[in-house]
Amino acid sequence: MLASLAGAAAGLVLSLAGYAALMLVARAQLWGRVVALGIESDSIAAYDRQGRILVRGPILGCTQWANRLLVVAIRPEGRTRVASLVVAADSLDAETFRSLAVRARNAAHHHL
């Protein structure tokens, strides 16, 4: 009986630790999310809740799915690896989404 109670207590402690770890990861993901975009003629910038720049650089190209989702490839300033920015169509007004898609497609043709 005592062994089963010890096993249940250990399981409860592990479950609570796992829950706490998941909450910390979720909070970090929430605070690292893009809440604003700065779209310029040849580059794009993504900002977090505090107005800090998460990524900024020239647009290299994109992949688009059925006017609903756009994945923009960006060369971040000061870095060599390409970053991807996923933009859902309903996160921007239709004209801005269309303009971003056109700029990204033109950038893709330019870099080929």
Tab-separated table of N, CA and C in Angstrom:
chain	number	residue	atom	x	y	z
A	1	MET	N	0.827	-1.190	0.000
A	1	MET	CA	0.000	0.000	0.000
A	1	MET	C	0.869	1.250	0.000
A	2	LEU	N	1.900	1.230	0.805
A	2	LEU	CA	2.795	2.388	0.902
A	2	LEU	C	3.543	2.609	-0.413
A	3	ALA	N	3.915	1.514	-1.080
A	3	ALA	CA	4.632	1.616	-2.347
A	3	ALA	C	3.742	2.238	-3.423
A	4	SER	N	2.462	1.897	-3.446
A	4	SER	CA	1.564	2.458	-4.456
A	4	SER	C	1.327	3.950	-4.204
A	5	LEU	N	1.275	4.353	-2.931
A	5	LEU	CA	1.130	5.770	-2.611
A	5	LEU	C	2.386	6.550	-3.020
A	6	ALA	N	3.550	5.961	-2.812
A	6	ALA	CA	4.808	6.611	-3.201
A	6	ALA	C	4.875	6.753	-4.722
A	7	GLY	N	4.422	5.736	-5.439
A	7	GLY	CA	4.405	5.799	-6.899
A	7	GLY	C	3.443	6.868	-7.398
A	8	ALA	N	2.287	6.978	-6.777
A	8	ALA	CA	1.308	7.996	-7.154
A	8	ALA	C	1.843	9.393	-6.868
A	9	ALA	N	2.518	9.550	-5.741
A	9	ALA	CA	3.091	10.852	-5.389
A	9	ALA	C	4.193	11.240	-6.376
A	10	ALA	N	5.020	10.289	-6.751
A	10	ALA	CA	6.085	10.565	-7.719
A	10	ALA	C	5.478	10.932	-9.073
A	11	GLY	N	4.432	10.238	-9.464
A	11	GLY	CA	3.752	10.546	-10.721
A	11	GLY	C	3.141	11.939	-10.703
A	12	LEU	N	2.567	12.313	-9.552
A	12	LEU	CA	1.983	13.644	-9.425
A	12	LEU	C	3.060	14.720	-9.517
A	13	VAL	N	4.185	14.502	-8.860
A	13	VAL	CA	5.290	15.473	-8.907
A	13	VAL	C	5.808	15.616	-10.333
A	14	LEU	N	5.996	14.504	-11.038
A	14	LEU	CA	6.462	14.562	-12.418
A	14	LEU	C	5.447	15.247	-13.329
A	15	SER	N	4.181	14.988	-13.106
A	15	SER	CA	3.140	15.635	-13.908
A	15	SER	C	3.140	17.141	-13.696
A	16	LEU	N	3.250	17.568	-12.449
A	16	LEU	CA	3.286	19.004	-12.151
A	16	LEU	C	4.538	19.661	-12.728
A	17	ALA	N	5.665	18.979	-12.673
A	17	ALA	CA	6.902	19.523	-13.245
A	17	ALA	C	6.770	19.657	-14.763
A	18	GLY	N	6.192	18.651	-15.399
A	18	GLY	CA	5.973	18.713	-16.841
A	18	GLY	C	5.029	19.838	-17.222
A	19	TYR	N	3.960	20.013	-16.454
A	19	TYR	CA	3.005	21.090	-16.697
A	19	TYR	C	3.689	22.454	-16.568
A	20	ALA	N	4.500	22.613	-15.528
A	20	ALA	CA	5.211	23.877	-15.326
A	20	ALA	C	6.172	24.157	-16.476
A	21	ALA	N	6.867	23.136	-16.940
A	21	ALA	CA	7.794	23.311	-18.065
A	21	ALA	C	7.037	23.716	-19.331
A	22	LEU	N	5.906	23.078	-19.588
A	22	LEU	CA	5.099	23.437	-20.762
A	22	LEU	C	4.577	24.865	-20.672
A	23	MET	N	4.184	25.310	-19.491
A	23	MET	CA	3.708	26.677	-19.319
A	23	MET	C	4.825	27.690	-19.567
A	24	LEU	N	6.039	27.379	-19.134
A	24	LEU	CA	7.175	28.274	-19.389
A	24	LEU	C	7.475	28.379	-20.881
A	25	VAL	N	7.422	27.248	-21.572
A	25	VAL	CA	7.657	27.262	-23.020
A	25	VAL	C	6.550	28.046	-23.725
A	26	ALA	N	5.306	27.832	-23.321
A	26	ALA	CA	4.185	28.549	-23.934
A	26	ALA	C	4.313	30.051	-23.712
A	27	ARG	N	4.712	30.439	-22.529
A	27	ARG	CA	4.883	31.870	-22.238
A	27	ARG	C	6.000	32.469	-23.096
A	28	ALA	N	7.101	31.745	-23.224
A	28	ALA	CA	8.209	32.229	-24.054
A	28	ALA	C	7.770	32.357	-25.505
A	29	GLN	N	6.981	31.403	-25.991
A	29	GLN	CA	6.495	31.468	-27.364
A	29	GLN	C	5.555	32.657	-27.553
A	30	LEU	N	4.709	32.919	-26.575
A	30	LEU	CA	3.776	34.027	-26.665
A	30	LEU	C	4.518	35.351	-26.721
A	31	TRP	N	5.530	35.521	-25.907
A	31	TRP	CA	6.263	36.777	-25.868
A	31	TRP	C	7.178	36.935	-27.068
A	32	GLY	N	7.533	35.858	-27.748
A	32	GLY	CA	8.392	35.943	-28.912
A	32	GLY	C	7.616	36.079	-30.215
A	33	ARG	N	6.322	36.211	-30.136
A	33	ARG	CA	5.489	36.273	-31.331
A	33	ARG	C	5.546	37.639	-31.990
A	34	VAL	N	5.391	37.599	-33.291
A	34	VAL	CA	5.335	38.828	-34.079
A	34	VAL	C	3.965	39.464	-33.893
A	35	VAL	N	3.947	40.740	-33.553
A	35	VAL	CA	2.675	41.448	-33.421
A	35	VAL	C	2.564	42.597	-34.407
A	36	ALA	N	3.668	42.952	-35.059
A	36	ALA	CA	3.638	44.033	-36.052
A	36	ALA	C	4.685	43.768	-37.127
A	37	LEU	N	4.356	44.184	-38.337
A	37	LEU	CA	5.288	44.085	-39.457
A	37	LEU	C	5.581	45.476	-39.984
A	38	GLY	N	6.826	45.691	-40.334
A	38	GLY	CA	7.219	46.912	-41.018
A	38	GLY	C	7.639	46.522	-42.424
A	39	ILE	N	6.819	46.858	-43.399
A	39	ILE	CA	7.093	46.458	-44.782
A	39	ILE	C	7.642	47.674	-45.522
A	40	GLU	N	8.884	47.551	-45.959
A	40	GLU	CA	9.526	48.625	-46.704
A	40	GLU	C	9.680	48.189	-48.160
A	41	SER	N	10.231	49.041	-48.992
A	41	SER	CA	10.301	48.743	-50.418
A	41	SER	C	11.134	47.499	-50.726
A	42	ASP	N	12.212	47.271	-49.972
A	42	ASP	CA	13.075	46.127	-50.271
A	42	ASP	C	13.354	45.236	-49.069
A	43	SER	N	12.701	45.493	-47.953
A	43	SER	CA	12.948	44.681	-46.763
A	43	SER	C	11.687	44.602	-45.908
A	44	ILE	N	11.785	43.803	-44.862
A	44	ILE	CA	10.672	43.619	-43.936
A	44	ILE	C	11.240	43.514	-42.529
A	45	ALA	N	10.484	43.977	-41.558
A	45	ALA	CA	10.871	43.860	-40.158
A	45	ALA	C	9.689	43.312	-39.372
A	46	ALA	N	9.970	42.445	-38.408
A	46	ALA	CA	8.939	41.878	-37.542
A	46	ALA	C	9.232	42.328	-36.117
A	47	TYR	N	8.195	42.793	-35.412
A	47	TYR	CA	8.345	43.349	-34.074
A	47	TYR	C	7.546	42.537	-33.064
A	48	ASP	N	8.043	42.486	-31.812
A	48	ASP	CA	7.320	41.802	-30.739
A	48	ASP	C	6.451	42.802	-29.975
A	49	ARG	N	5.861	42.366	-28.873
A	49	ARG	CA	4.952	43.197	-28.084
A	49	ARG	C	5.614	44.447	-27.511
A	50	GLN	N	6.888	44.368	-27.219
A	50	GLN	CA	7.606	45.504	-26.646
A	50	GLN	C	8.185	46.430	-27.719
A	51	GLY	N	7.940	46.125	-28.975
A	51	GLY	CA	8.446	46.945	-30.062
A	51	GLY	C	9.872	46.607	-30.471
A	52	ARG	N	10.393	45.508	-29.941
A	52	ARG	CA	11.747	45.081	-30.321
A	52	ARG	C	11.692	44.364	-31.661
A	53	ILE	N	12.755	44.539	-32.433
A	53	ILE	CA	12.837	43.871	-33.728
A	53	ILE	C	13.224	42.413	-33.520
A	54	LEU	N	12.373	41.504	-33.992
A	54	LEU	CA	12.673	40.077	-33.926
A	54	LEU	C	13.522	39.653	-35.116
A	55	VAL	N	13.200	40.176	-36.283
A	55	VAL	CA	13.957	39.888	-37.503
A	55	VAL	C	13.759	41.056	-38.456
A	56	ARG	N	14.835	41.388	-39.149
A	56	ARG	CA	14.770	42.471	-40.135
A	56	ARG	C	15.775	42.182	-41.234
A	57	GLY	N	15.368	42.391	-42.467
A	57	GLY	CA	16.280	42.177	-43.568
A	57	GLY	C	15.572	42.161	-44.899
A	58	PRO	N	16.340	42.003	-45.955
A	58	PRO	CA	15.739	41.969	-47.289
A	58	PRO	C	14.944	40.687	-47.524
A	59	ILE	N	13.900	40.819	-48.316
A	59	ILE	CA	13.071	39.678	-48.683
A	59	ILE	C	13.763	38.930	-49.814
A	60	LEU	N	13.920	37.616	-49.627
A	60	LEU	CA	14.576	36.792	-50.645
A	60	LEU	C	13.585	36.064	-51.536
A	61	GLY	N	12.403	35.797	-51.032
A	61	GLY	CA	11.414	35.053	-51.797
A	61	GLY	C	10.275	34.619	-50.902
A	62	CYS	N	9.430	33.748	-51.431
A	62	CYS	CA	8.288	33.293	-50.641
A	62	CYS	C	7.703	32.007	-51.201
A	63	THR	N	6.856	31.423	-50.420
A	63	THR	CA	5.986	30.329	-50.826
A	63	THR	C	4.587	30.734	-50.394
A	64	GLN	N	3.611	30.560	-51.274
A	64	GLN	CA	2.249	30.978	-50.972
A	64	GLN	C	1.296	29.818	-51.193
A	65	TRP	N	0.329	29.677	-50.281
A	65	TRP	CA	-0.676	28.631	-50.389
A	65	TRP	C	-2.058	29.263	-50.495
A	66	ALA	N	-2.634	29.200	-51.697
A	66	ALA	CA	-4.049	29.522	-51.945
A	66	ALA	C	-4.505	30.837	-51.323
A	67	ASN	N	-3.702	31.855	-51.385
A	67	ASN	CA	-4.061	33.175	-50.851
A	67	ASN	C	-4.461	33.130	-49.380
A	68	ARG	N	-3.952	32.142	-48.663
A	68	ARG	CA	-4.269	32.026	-47.235
A	68	ARG	C	-3.043	32.100	-46.347
A	69	LEU	N	-1.904	31.700	-46.896
A	69	LEU	CA	-0.693	31.628	-46.088
A	69	LEU	C	0.502	31.986	-46.951
A	70	LEU	N	1.401	32.771	-46.374
A	70	LEU	CA	2.594	33.201	-47.074
A	70	LEU	C	3.785	32.945	-46.165
A	71	VAL	N	4.786	32.252	-46.677
A	71	VAL	CA	6.024	32.045	-45.927
A	71	VAL	C	7.094	32.867	-46.640
A	72	VAL	N	7.560	33.905	-45.967
A	72	VAL	CA	8.512	34.842	-46.556
A	72	VAL	C	9.920	34.480	-46.089
A	73	ALA	N	10.834	34.340	-47.026
A	73	ALA	CA	12.246	34.080	-46.714
A	73	ALA	C	12.952	35.425	-46.581
A	74	ILE	N	13.659	35.594	-45.465
A	74	ILE	CA	14.324	36.863	-45.150
A	74	ILE	C	15.787	36.582	-44.838
A	75	ARG	N	16.672	37.453	-45.307
A	75	ARG	CA	18.083	37.376	-44.919
A	75	ARG	C	18.265	38.380	-43.779
A	76	PRO	N	18.264	37.906	-42.526
A	76	PRO	CA	18.369	38.818	-41.385
A	76	PRO	C	19.685	39.589	-41.399
A	77	GLU	N	19.605	40.841	-41.024
A	77	GLU	CA	20.797	41.684	-40.961
A	77	GLU	C	21.796	41.084	-39.986
A	78	GLY	N	23.036	40.967	-40.434
A	78	GLY	CA	24.100	40.468	-39.575
A	78	GLY	C	24.159	38.959	-39.428
A	79	ARG	N	23.299	38.234	-40.125
A	79	ARG	CA	23.307	36.769	-40.038
A	79	ARG	C	23.404	36.167	-41.430
A	80	THR	N	23.889	34.941	-41.481
A	80	THR	CA	24.018	34.278	-42.780
A	80	THR	C	22.869	33.322	-43.064
A	81	ARG	N	22.213	32.807	-42.033
A	81	ARG	CA	21.098	31.881	-42.237
A	81	ARG	C	19.831	32.625	-42.608
A	82	VAL	N	19.080	32.044	-43.490
A	82	VAL	CA	17.806	32.621	-43.915
A	82	VAL	C	16.761	32.355	-42.838
A	83	ALA	N	15.956	33.360	-42.551
A	83	ALA	CA	14.856	33.220	-41.589
A	83	ALA	C	13.548	33.135	-42.360
A	84	SER	N	12.585	32.429	-41.798
A	84	SER	CA	11.261	32.319	-42.412
A	84	SER	C	10.245	33.026	-41.540
A	85	LEU	N	9.390	33.782	-42.167
A	85	LEU	CA	8.317	34.481	-41.476
A	85	LEU	C	7.003	33.984	-42.058
A	86	VAL	N	6.179	33.364	-41.242
A	86	VAL	CA	4.891	32.824	-41.687
A	86	VAL	C	3.822	33.882	-41.447
A	87	VAL	N	3.106	34.235	-42.513
A	87	VAL	CA	2.087	35.282	-42.437
A	87	VAL	C	0.758	34.698	-42.906
A	88	ALA	N	-0.220	34.667	-42.025
A	88	ALA	CA	-1.566	34.212	-42.396
A	88	ALA	C	-2.308	35.370	-43.052
A	89	ALA	N	-3.108	35.063	-44.054
A	89	ALA	CA	-3.816	36.100	-44.797
A	89	ALA	C	-4.737	36.916	-43.905
A	90	ASP	N	-5.346	36.279	-42.916
A	90	ASP	CA	-6.271	37.013	-42.060
A	90	ASP	C	-5.566	37.838	-40.974
A	91	SER	N	-4.236	37.817	-40.952
A	91	SER	CA	-3.514	38.642	-39.983
A	91	SER	C	-3.242	40.046	-40.525
A	92	LEU	N	-3.447	40.243	-41.823
A	92	LEU	CA	-3.273	41.539	-42.476
A	92	LEU	C	-4.521	41.854	-43.283
A	93	ASP	N	-4.688	43.126	-43.612
A	93	ASP	CA	-5.793	43.433	-44.518
A	93	ASP	C	-5.432	42.883	-45.901
A	94	ALA	N	-6.429	42.681	-46.732
A	94	ALA	CA	-6.241	41.990	-48.014
A	94	ALA	C	-5.231	42.692	-48.909
A	95	GLU	N	-5.271	44.009	-48.982
A	95	GLU	CA	-4.365	44.750	-49.863
A	95	GLU	C	-2.914	44.635	-49.391
A	96	THR	N	-2.676	44.696	-48.086
A	96	THR	CA	-1.317	44.568	-47.557
A	96	THR	C	-0.783	43.161	-47.792
A	97	PHE	N	-1.623	42.146	-47.587
A	97	PHE	CA	-1.206	40.765	-47.824
A	97	PHE	C	-0.844	40.574	-49.295
A	98	ARG	N	-1.664	41.091	-50.186
A	98	ARG	CA	-1.413	40.971	-51.616
A	98	ARG	C	-0.119	41.697	-51.992
A	99	SER	N	0.083	42.891	-51.445
A	99	SER	CA	1.295	43.662	-51.721
A	99	SER	C	2.545	42.935	-51.242
A	100	LEU	N	2.474	42.344	-50.054
A	100	LEU	CA	3.605	41.586	-49.526
A	100	LEU	C	3.894	40.367	-50.399
A	101	ALA	N	2.858	39.680	-50.842
A	101	ALA	CA	3.037	38.504	-51.698
A	101	ALA	C	3.698	38.895	-53.024
A	102	VAL	N	3.265	40.010	-53.600
A	102	VAL	CA	3.854	40.463	-54.868
A	102	VAL	C	5.321	40.828	-54.670
A	103	ARG	N	5.628	41.553	-53.600
A	103	ARG	CA	7.024	41.926	-53.334
A	103	ARG	C	7.898	40.696	-53.123
A	104	ALA	N	7.376	39.724	-52.411
A	104	ALA	CA	8.148	38.512	-52.147
A	104	ALA	C	8.356	37.710	-53.432
A	105	ARG	N	7.334	37.616	-54.269
A	105	ARG	CA	7.500	36.905	-55.547
A	105	ARG	C	8.510	37.620	-56.440
A	106	ASN	N	8.435	38.952	-56.496
A	106	ASN	CA	9.403	39.713	-57.293
A	106	ASN	C	10.810	39.519	-56.765
A	107	ALA	N	10.971	39.479	-55.450
A	107	ALA	CA	12.287	39.254	-54.856
A	107	ALA	C	12.799	37.864	-55.220
A	108	ALA	N	11.914	36.887	-55.237
A	108	ALA	CA	12.306	35.520	-55.606
A	108	ALA	C	12.813	35.487	-57.043
A	109	HIS	N	12.151	36.163	-57.950
A	109	HIS	CA	12.585	36.191	-59.352
A	109	HIS	C	13.909	36.934	-59.498
A	110	HIS	N	14.100	37.954	-58.683
A	110	HIS	CA	15.326	38.739	-58.732
A	110	HIS	C	16.533	37.937	-58.248
A	111	HIS	N	16.318	37.060	-57.253
A	111	HIS	CA	17.426	36.278	-56.670
A	111	HIS	C	17.722	34.987	-57.412
A	112	LEU	N	16.928	34.652	-58.411
A	112	LEU	CA	17.185	33.417	-59.172
A	112	LEU	C	18.348	33.552	-60.093
